[in-house]
Each structure stands twice: as C-alpha cells, then as structure tokens.
mmCIF file with all atom_site columns, C-alpha atoms in Angstrom:
data_model
loop_
_atom_site.group_PDB
_atom_site.id
_atom_site.type_symbol
_atom_site.label_atom_id
_atom_site.label_alt_id
_atom_site.label_comp_id
_atom_site.label_asym_id
_atom_site.label_entity_id
_atom_site.label_seq_id
_atom_site.pdbx_PDB_ins_code
_atom_site.Cartn_x
_atom_site.Cartn_y
_atom_site.Cartn_z
_atom_site.occupancy
_atom_site.B_iso_or_equiv
_atom_site.pdbx_formal_charge
_atom_site.auth_seq_id
_atom_site.auth_comp_id
_atom_site.auth_asym_id
_atom_site.auth_atom_id
_atom_site.pdbx_PDB_model_num
ATOM 1   C CA . UNK A 1 1   ? 0.000   0.000  0.000  1.00 0.00 ? 1156 UNK A CA 1
ATOM 2   C CA . UNK A 1 2   ? 1.112   3.503  -0.649 1.00 0.00 ? 1157 UNK A CA 1
ATOM 3   C CA . UNK A 1 3   ? 1.587   5.990  2.157  1.00 0.00 ? 1158 UNK A CA 1
ATOM 4   C CA . UNK A 1 4   ? -1.527  8.092  1.260  1.00 0.00 ? 1159 UNK A CA 1
ATOM 5   C CA . UNK A 1 5   ? -3.713  4.985  1.285  1.00 0.00 ? 1160 UNK A CA 1
ATOM 6   C CA . UNK A 1 6   ? -2.345  3.900  4.667  1.00 0.00 ? 1161 UNK A CA 1
ATOM 7   C CA . UNK A 1 7   ? -2.942  7.391  6.049  1.00 0.00 ? 1162 UNK A CA 1
ATOM 8   C CA . UNK A 1 8   ? -6.551  7.354  4.838  1.00 0.00 ? 1163 UNK A CA 1
ATOM 9   C CA . UNK A 1 9   ? -7.138  3.927  6.401  1.00 0.00 ? 1164 UNK A CA 1
ATOM 10  C CA . UNK A 1 10  ? -5.658  5.057  9.722  1.00 0.00 ? 1165 UNK A CA 1
ATOM 11  C CA . UNK A 1 11  ? -7.732  8.268  9.727  1.00 0.00 ? 1166 UNK A CA 1
ATOM 12  C CA . UNK A 1 12  ? -10.935 6.446  8.867  1.00 0.00 ? 1167 UNK A CA 1
ATOM 13  C CA . UNK A 1 13  ? -10.228 3.861  11.549 1.00 0.00 ? 1168 UNK A CA 1
ATOM 14  C CA . UNK A 1 14  ? -9.656  6.608  14.112 1.00 0.00 ? 1169 UNK A CA 1
ATOM 15  C CA . UNK A 1 15  ? -12.936 8.251  13.102 1.00 0.00 ? 1170 UNK A CA 1
ATOM 16  C CA . UNK A 1 16  ? -14.762 4.944  13.470 1.00 0.00 ? 1171 UNK A CA 1
ATOM 17  C CA . UNK A 1 17  ? -13.342 4.434  16.963 1.00 0.00 ? 1172 UNK A CA 1
ATOM 18  C CA . UNK A 1 18  ? -14.351 7.995  17.896 1.00 0.00 ? 1173 UNK A CA 1
ATOM 19  C CA . UNK A 1 19  ? -17.965 7.274  16.838 1.00 0.00 ? 1174 UNK A CA 1
ATOM 20  C CA . UNK A 1 20  ? -18.345 4.048  18.834 1.00 0.00 ? 1175 UNK A CA 1
ATOM 21  C CA . UNK A 1 21  ? -19.871 5.843  21.870 1.00 0.00 ? 1176 UNK A CA 1
ATOM 22  C CA . UNK A 1 22  ? -22.593 7.270  19.596 1.00 0.00 ? 1177 UNK A CA 1
ATOM 23  C CA . UNK A 1 23  ? -23.813 3.717  19.039 1.00 0.00 ? 1178 UNK A CA 1
ATOM 24  C CA . UNK A 1 24  ? -24.125 2.822  22.739 1.00 0.00 ? 1179 UNK A CA 1
ATOM 25  C CA . UNK A 1 25  ? -27.939 3.143  22.639 1.00 0.00 ? 1180 UNK A CA 1
ATOM 26  C CA . UNK A 1 26  ? -30.687 4.590  20.465 1.00 0.00 ? 1181 UNK A CA 1
ATOM 27  C CA . UNK A 1 27  ? -30.828 7.896  22.316 1.00 0.00 ? 1182 UNK A CA 1
ATOM 28  C CA . UNK A 1 28  ? -27.114 8.615  21.900 1.00 0.00 ? 1183 UNK A CA 1
ATOM 29  C CA . UNK A 1 29  ? -27.276 7.527  18.263 1.00 0.00 ? 1184 UNK A CA 1
ATOM 30  C CA . UNK A 1 30  ? -30.211 9.780  17.393 1.00 0.00 ? 1185 UNK A CA 1
ATOM 31  C CA . UNK A 1 31  ? -28.835 12.675 19.457 1.00 0.00 ? 1186 UNK A CA 1
ATOM 32  C CA . UNK A 1 32  ? -25.629 12.378 17.454 1.00 0.00 ? 1187 UNK A CA 1
ATOM 33  C CA . UNK A 1 33  ? -27.667 12.413 14.239 1.00 0.00 ? 1188 UNK A CA 1
ATOM 34  C CA . UNK A 1 34  ? -29.370 15.652 15.349 1.00 0.00 ? 1189 UNK A CA 1
ATOM 35  C CA . UNK A 1 35  ? -25.967 17.259 15.891 1.00 0.00 ? 1190 UNK A CA 1
ATOM 36  C CA . UNK A 1 36  ? -24.946 16.302 12.358 1.00 0.00 ? 1191 UNK A CA 1
ATOM 37  C CA . UNK A 1 37  ? -28.320 17.053 10.703 1.00 0.00 ? 1192 UNK A CA 1
ATOM 38  C CA . UNK A 1 38  ? -30.340 19.427 12.916 1.00 0.00 ? 1193 UNK A CA 1
ATOM 39  C CA . UNK A 1 39  ? -32.945 19.950 10.160 1.00 0.00 ? 1194 UNK A CA 1
ATOM 40  C CA . UNK A 1 40  ? -33.630 16.222 9.765  1.00 0.00 ? 1195 UNK A CA 1
ATOM 41  C CA . UNK A 1 41  ? -37.225 15.504 10.763 1.00 0.00 ? 1196 UNK A CA 1
ATOM 42  C CA . UNK A 1 42  ? -36.390 11.818 11.133 1.00 0.00 ? 1197 UNK A CA 1
ATOM 43  C CA . UNK A 1 43  ? -33.440 12.438 13.468 1.00 0.00 ? 1198 UNK A CA 1
ATOM 44  C CA . UNK A 1 44  ? -35.480 14.911 15.535 1.00 0.00 ? 1199 UNK A CA 1
ATOM 45  C CA . UNK A 1 45  ? -38.477 12.603 15.689 1.00 0.00 ? 1200 UNK A CA 1
ATOM 46  C CA . UNK A 1 46  ? -36.436 9.560  16.699 1.00 0.00 ? 1201 UNK A CA 1
ATOM 47  C CA . UNK A 1 47  ? -34.629 11.560 19.386 1.00 0.00 ? 1202 UNK A CA 1
ATOM 48  C CA . UNK A 1 48  ? -37.958 12.807 20.723 1.00 0.00 ? 1203 UNK A CA 1
ATOM 49  C CA . UNK A 1 49  ? -39.413 9.307  20.763 1.00 0.00 ? 1204 UNK A CA 1
ATOM 50  C CA . UNK A 1 50  ? -36.414 7.950  22.661 1.00 0.00 ? 1205 UNK A CA 1
ATOM 51  C CA . UNK A 1 51  ? -36.861 10.679 25.281 1.00 0.00 ? 1206 UNK A CA 1
ATOM 52  C CA . UNK A 1 52  ? -40.569 9.791  25.527 1.00 0.00 ? 1207 UNK A CA 1
ATOM 53  C CA . UNK A 1 53  ? -39.731 6.100  25.966 1.00 0.00 ? 1208 UNK A CA 1
ATOM 54  C CA . UNK A 1 54  ? -37.387 7.083  28.796 1.00 0.00 ? 1209 UNK A CA 1
ATOM 55  C CA . UNK A 1 55  ? -40.181 9.060  30.471 1.00 0.00 ? 1210 UNK A CA 1
ATOM 56  C CA . UNK A 1 56  ? -38.506 12.371 29.655 1.00 0.00 ? 1211 UNK A CA 1
ATOM 57  C CA . UNK A 1 57  ? -41.267 14.351 27.953 1.00 0.00 ? 1212 UNK A CA 1
ATOM 58  C CA . UNK A 1 58  ? -39.674 17.773 28.658 1.00 0.00 ? 1213 UNK A CA 1
ATOM 59  C CA . UNK A 1 59  ? -36.600 16.820 26.611 1.00 0.00 ? 1214 UNK A CA 1
ATOM 60  C CA . UNK A 1 60  ? -38.757 15.125 23.971 1.00 0.00 ? 1215 UNK A CA 1
ATOM 61  C CA . UNK A 1 61  ? -40.749 18.288 23.294 1.00 0.00 ? 1216 UNK A CA 1
ATOM 62  C CA . UNK A 1 62  ? -38.218 20.429 21.402 1.00 0.00 ? 1217 UNK A CA 1
ATOM 63  C CA . UNK A 1 63  ? -37.293 17.499 19.167 1.00 0.00 ? 1218 UNK A CA 1
ATOM 64  C CA . UNK A 1 64  ? -40.894 16.571 18.408 1.00 0.00 ? 1219 UNK A CA 1
ATOM 65  C CA . UNK A 1 65  ? -41.832 20.213 17.818 1.00 0.00 ? 1220 UNK A CA 1
ATOM 66  C CA . UNK A 1 66  ? -38.928 20.550 15.381 1.00 0.00 ? 1221 UNK A CA 1
ATOM 67  C CA . UNK A 1 67  ? -39.868 17.298 13.634 1.00 0.00 ? 1222 UNK A CA 1
ATOM 68  C CA . UNK A 1 68  ? -43.446 18.468 13.148 1.00 0.00 ? 1223 UNK A CA 1
ATOM 69  C CA . UNK A 1 69  ? -42.288 21.840 11.841 1.00 0.00 ? 1224 UNK A CA 1
ATOM 70  C CA . UNK A 1 70  ? -39.752 20.332 9.437  1.00 0.00 ? 1225 UNK A CA 1
ATOM 71  C CA . UNK A 1 71  ? -42.012 17.541 8.171  1.00 0.00 ? 1226 UNK A CA 1
ATOM 72  C CA . UNK A 1 72  ? -45.078 19.505 7.045  1.00 0.00 ? 1227 UNK A CA 1
ATOM 73  C CA . UNK A 1 73  ? -46.630 17.754 4.065  1.00 0.00 ? 1228 UNK A CA 1
ATOM 74  C CA . UNK A 1 74  ? -44.322 14.736 4.305  1.00 0.00 ? 1229 UNK A CA 1
ATOM 75  C CA . UNK A 1 75  ? -45.561 11.174 4.919  1.00 0.00 ? 1230 UNK A CA 1
ATOM 76  C CA . UNK A 1 76  ? -45.414 10.456 8.635  1.00 0.00 ? 1231 UNK A CA 1
ATOM 77  C CA . UNK A 1 77  ? -46.232 14.044 9.596  1.00 0.00 ? 1232 UNK A CA 1
ATOM 78  C CA . UNK A 1 78  ? -49.460 13.047 11.363 1.00 0.00 ? 1233 UNK A CA 1
ATOM 79  C CA . UNK A 1 79  ? -47.636 10.360 13.373 1.00 0.00 ? 1234 UNK A CA 1
ATOM 80  C CA . UNK A 1 80  ? -45.222 13.046 14.516 1.00 0.00 ? 1235 UNK A CA 1
ATOM 81  C CA . UNK A 1 81  ? -48.127 15.296 15.480 1.00 0.00 ? 1236 UNK A CA 1
ATOM 82  C CA . UNK A 1 82  ? -49.719 12.468 17.481 1.00 0.00 ? 1237 UNK A CA 1
ATOM 83  C CA . UNK A 1 83  ? -46.509 11.904 19.416 1.00 0.00 ? 1238 UNK A CA 1
ATOM 84  C CA . UNK A 1 84  ? -45.991 15.630 19.955 1.00 0.00 ? 1239 UNK A CA 1
ATOM 85  C CA . UNK A 1 85  ? -49.471 15.709 21.498 1.00 0.00 ? 1240 UNK A CA 1
ATOM 86  C CA . UNK A 1 86  ? -48.467 12.855 23.812 1.00 0.00 ? 1241 UNK A CA 1
ATOM 87  C CA . UNK A 1 87  ? -45.421 14.801 24.998 1.00 0.00 ? 1242 UNK A CA 1
ATOM 88  C CA . UNK A 1 88  ? -47.476 17.969 25.471 1.00 0.00 ? 1243 UNK A CA 1
ATOM 89  C CA . UNK A 1 89  ? -50.041 16.089 27.546 1.00 0.00 ? 1244 UNK A CA 1
ATOM 90  C CA . UNK A 1 90  ? -47.320 14.519 29.700 1.00 0.00 ? 1245 UNK A CA 1
ATOM 91  C CA . UNK A 1 91  ? -45.900 17.934 30.614 1.00 0.00 ? 1246 UNK A CA 1
ATOM 92  C CA . UNK A 1 92  ? -49.341 19.237 31.559 1.00 0.00 ? 1247 UNK A CA 1
ATOM 93  C CA . UNK A 1 93  ? -50.159 21.111 28.372 1.00 0.00 ? 1248 UNK A CA 1
ATOM 94  C CA . UNK A 1 94  ? -53.364 19.224 27.587 1.00 0.00 ? 1249 UNK A CA 1
ATOM 95  C CA . UNK A 1 95  ? -55.043 22.139 25.785 1.00 0.00 ? 1250 UNK A CA 1
ATOM 96  C CA . UNK A 1 96  ? -52.145 22.350 23.342 1.00 0.00 ? 1251 UNK A CA 1
ATOM 97  C CA . UNK A 1 97  ? -52.131 18.571 22.950 1.00 0.00 ? 1252 UNK A CA 1
ATOM 98  C CA . UNK A 1 98  ? -55.820 18.644 22.069 1.00 0.00 ? 1253 UNK A CA 1
ATOM 99  C CA . UNK A 1 99  ? -55.186 21.386 19.499 1.00 0.00 ? 1254 UNK A CA 1
ATOM 100 C CA . UNK A 1 100 ? -52.387 19.376 17.861 1.00 0.00 ? 1255 UNK A CA 1
ATOM 101 C CA . UNK A 1 101 ? -54.583 16.271 17.679 1.00 0.00 ? 1256 UNK A CA 1
ATOM 102 C CA . UNK A 1 102 ? -57.482 18.233 16.185 1.00 0.00 ? 1257 UNK A CA 1
ATOM 103 C CA . UNK A 1 103 ? -55.155 19.637 13.505 1.00 0.00 ? 1258 UNK A CA 1
ATOM 104 C CA . UNK A 1 104 ? -53.845 16.144 12.827 1.00 0.00 ? 1259 UNK A CA 1
ATOM 105 C CA . UNK A 1 105 ? -57.410 14.874 12.455 1.00 0.00 ? 1260 UNK A CA 1
ATOM 106 C CA . UNK A 1 106 ? -58.104 17.532 9.838  1.00 0.00 ? 1261 UNK A CA 1
ATOM 107 C CA . UNK A 1 107 ? -55.034 16.418 7.876  1.00 0.00 ? 1262 UNK A CA 1
ATOM 108 C CA . UNK A 1 108 ? -55.762 12.702 8.185  1.00 0.00 ? 1263 UNK A CA 1
ATOM 109 C CA . UNK A 1 109 ? -59.311 12.061 9.475  1.00 0.00 ? 1264 UNK A CA 1
ATOM 110 C CA . UNK A 1 110 ? -58.946 8.267  9.464  1.00 0.00 ? 1265 UNK A CA 1
ATOM 111 C CA . UNK A 1 111 ? -55.717 8.033  11.470 1.00 0.00 ? 1266 UNK A CA 1
ATOM 112 C CA . UNK A 1 112 ? -56.458 5.453  14.160 1.00 0.00 ? 1267 UNK A CA 1
ATOM 113 C CA . UNK A 1 113 ? -53.693 6.649  16.498 1.00 0.00 ? 1268 UNK A CA 1
ATOM 114 C CA . UNK A 1 114 ? -54.956 10.219 16.398 1.00 0.00 ? 1269 UNK A CA 1
ATOM 115 C CA . UNK A 1 115 ? -58.537 9.132  17.046 1.00 0.00 ? 1270 UNK A CA 1
ATOM 116 C CA . UNK A 1 116 ? -57.585 6.871  19.963 1.00 0.00 ? 1271 UNK A CA 1
ATOM 117 C CA . UNK A 1 117 ? -55.339 9.555  21.467 1.00 0.00 ? 1272 UNK A CA 1
ATOM 118 C CA . UNK A 1 118 ? -58.154 12.099 21.081 1.00 0.00 ? 1273 UNK A CA 1
ATOM 119 C CA . UNK A 1 119 ? -60.431 9.704  22.936 1.00 0.00 ? 1274 UNK A CA 1
ATOM 120 C CA . UNK A 1 120 ? -57.840 9.182  25.662 1.00 0.00 ? 1275 UNK A CA 1
ATOM 121 C CA . UNK A 1 121 ? -57.279 12.900 26.115 1.00 0.00 ? 1276 UNK A CA 1
ATOM 122 C CA . UNK A 1 122 ? -61.013 13.652 26.218 1.00 0.00 ? 1277 UNK A CA 1
ATOM 123 C CA . UNK A 1 123 ? -61.517 10.824 28.716 1.00 0.00 ? 1278 UNK A CA 1
ATOM 124 C CA . UNK A 1 124 ? -58.719 12.128 30.952 1.00 0.00 ? 1279 UNK A CA 1
ATOM 125 C CA . UNK A 1 125 ? -60.345 15.554 30.901 1.00 0.00 ? 1280 UNK A CA 1
ATOM 126 C CA . UNK A 1 126 ? -63.765 14.124 31.767 1.00 0.00 ? 1281 UNK A CA 1
ATOM 127 C CA . UNK A 1 127 ? -65.281 14.802 28.343 1.00 0.00 ? 1282 UNK A CA 1
ATOM 128 C CA . UNK A 1 128 ? -66.797 11.348 28.120 1.00 0.00 ? 1283 UNK A CA 1
ATOM 129 C CA . UNK A 1 129 ? -69.169 11.973 25.196 1.00 0.00 ? 1284 UNK A CA 1
ATOM 130 C CA . UNK A 1 130 ? -66.293 13.334 23.103 1.00 0.00 ? 1285 UNK A CA 1
ATOM 131 C CA . UNK A 1 131 ? -64.105 10.400 24.130 1.00 0.00 ? 1286 UNK A CA 1
ATOM 132 C CA . UNK A 1 132 ? -66.821 7.937  23.123 1.00 0.00 ? 1287 UNK A CA 1
ATOM 133 C CA . UNK A 1 133 ? -67.229 9.703  19.780 1.00 0.00 ? 1288 UNK A CA 1
ATOM 134 C CA . UNK A 1 134 ? -63.491 9.472  19.061 1.00 0.00 ? 1289 UNK A CA 1
ATOM 135 C CA . UNK A 1 135 ? -63.368 5.777  19.957 1.00 0.00 ? 1290 UNK A CA 1
ATOM 136 C CA . UNK A 1 136 ? -66.445 5.111  17.815 1.00 0.00 ? 1291 UNK A CA 1
ATOM 137 C CA . UNK A 1 137 ? -64.771 6.856  14.869 1.00 0.00 ? 1292 UNK A CA 1
ATOM 138 C CA . UNK A 1 138 ? -61.664 4.694  15.346 1.00 0.00 ? 1293 UNK A CA 1
ATOM 139 C CA . UNK A 1 139 ? -63.768 1.533  15.489 1.00 0.00 ? 1294 UNK A CA 1
ATOM 140 C CA . UNK A 1 140 ? -65.619 2.439  12.281 1.00 0.00 ? 1295 UNK A CA 1
ATOM 141 C CA . UNK A 1 141 ? -62.224 2.411  10.573 1.00 0.00 ? 1296 UNK A CA 1
ATOM 142 C CA . UNK A 1 142 ? -60.860 -0.664 12.354 1.00 0.00 ? 1297 UNK A CA 1
ATOM 143 C CA . UNK A 1 143 ? -63.510 -2.634 14.272 1.00 0.00 ? 1298 UNK A CA 1
ATOM 144 C CA . UNK A 1 144 ? -60.828 -4.941 15.684 1.00 0.00 ? 1299 UNK A CA 1
ATOM 145 C CA . UNK A 1 145 ? -58.724 -2.186 17.309 1.00 0.00 ? 1300 UNK A CA 1
ATOM 146 C CA . UNK A 1 146 ? -58.461 -3.492 20.877 1.00 0.00 ? 1301 UNK A CA 1
ATOM 147 C CA . UNK A 1 147 ? -57.341 -0.207 22.425 1.00 0.00 ? 1302 UNK A CA 1
ATOM 148 C CA . UNK A 1 148 ? -60.298 1.709  21.020 1.00 0.00 ? 1303 UNK A CA 1
ATOM 149 C CA . UNK A 1 149 ? -62.699 -1.113 21.905 1.00 0.00 ? 1304 UNK A CA 1
ATOM 150 C CA . UNK A 1 150 ? -61.437 -1.487 25.494 1.00 0.00 ? 1305 UNK A CA 1
ATOM 151 C CA . UNK A 1 151 ? -61.338 2.255  26.115 1.00 0.00 ? 1306 UNK A CA 1
ATOM 152 C CA . UNK A 1 152 ? -64.842 2.641  24.649 1.00 0.00 ? 1307 UNK A CA 1
ATOM 153 C CA . UNK A 1 153 ? -66.166 -0.003 27.044 1.00 0.00 ? 1308 UNK A CA 1
ATOM 154 C CA . UNK A 1 154 ? -64.543 1.778  30.000 1.00 0.00 ? 1309 UNK A CA 1
ATOM 155 C CA . UNK A 1 155 ? -66.150 5.069  28.953 1.00 0.00 ? 1310 UNK A CA 1
ATOM 156 C CA . UNK A 1 156 ? -69.552 3.415  28.610 1.00 0.00 ? 1311 UNK A CA 1
ATOM 157 C CA . UNK A 1 157 ? -69.200 2.032  32.139 1.00 0.00 ? 1312 UNK A CA 1
ATOM 158 C CA . UNK A 1 158 ? -68.240 5.463  33.455 1.00 0.00 ? 1313 UNK A CA 1
ATOM 159 C CA . UNK A 1 159 ? -71.283 6.900  31.698 1.00 0.00 ? 1314 UNK A CA 1
ATOM 160 C CA . UNK A 1 160 ? -73.520 4.210  33.232 1.00 0.00 ? 1315 UNK A CA 1
ATOM 161 C CA . UNK A 1 161 ? -74.445 2.646  29.897 1.00 0.00 ? 1316 UNK A CA 1
#
C-alpha cells in the first residue's frame, strides 16, 4: 500500500473508533444524528421518541416540535403530530395537545392513532361523550382495534351505559 492509502485507512479507523460511543444506545445515536443534521425531521423525531420512551417528555418536546415543523406535508407528519401531542399532555399542556390532535385529524381524518389519542385525552379531561365519539370513529375504521374497543367499554361504564 502507498503511504496516502495507509494514512486514509488510519484516519478512517480513528474516526470509526471515535464514533463508537454514539452507538451505545438509540438515544445517543439519534442525538448524534441531530448534531450532524439538525434539520432532519427523522433524526429529531427519533430523538424525541427515545426521550418519551425514557419518560422524559420535557426533553422530547423540542425534538418533536422541530420534527413536526420540518415535516409539514411529508408522509409520517401526522404520526409526529400524534406523538408531539403525547409529549405535550405529559408535561401538563393538555389544551395544546388537544389542538395538535385536532389539527392532525383535519389532515388525516382516518388516522387510528390520532382518534384513539383524542379519545384518551377527552376521557382524561372528563369529556366522556367526546371520548366515546373518538373511539367510535376509530372503530368504524378498524372494528378490531383493541385499544379503542377497550377504552370505549370503560367510557360506557363510566357513563352508566
């Protein structure tokens, strides 16, 4: 091998070793991706989701907000909105979460996750009729959706039906 080729191999090897910590878990990997590509909706979304999985909604919020902003009109946008609403609700911003879900429903009226999350949020706020309506809408789309079906039954019991 020539000296330039050996130098390139050594440099690339050193760079690989330097990146090993980024691969220690999903959160460090996606956080690293955000540093490299801060305008990547996918990197922001994945980082936000990893924070949500860890129970860290406050740190999930800026990533999910950025993902929603960046991804307007792109497939997956409504999923990102649904998960942003989850983070908002977990930090006590239920009114904003409801607004995000309503906007998502306008964009994609038959999105099961949005409908179920709308039902859950309405139920948590004591708006049982609205919760029942959201679950019914989800079940019209997918009659076998167990989450919507189970939550609907719980609401009916709470309503005395």
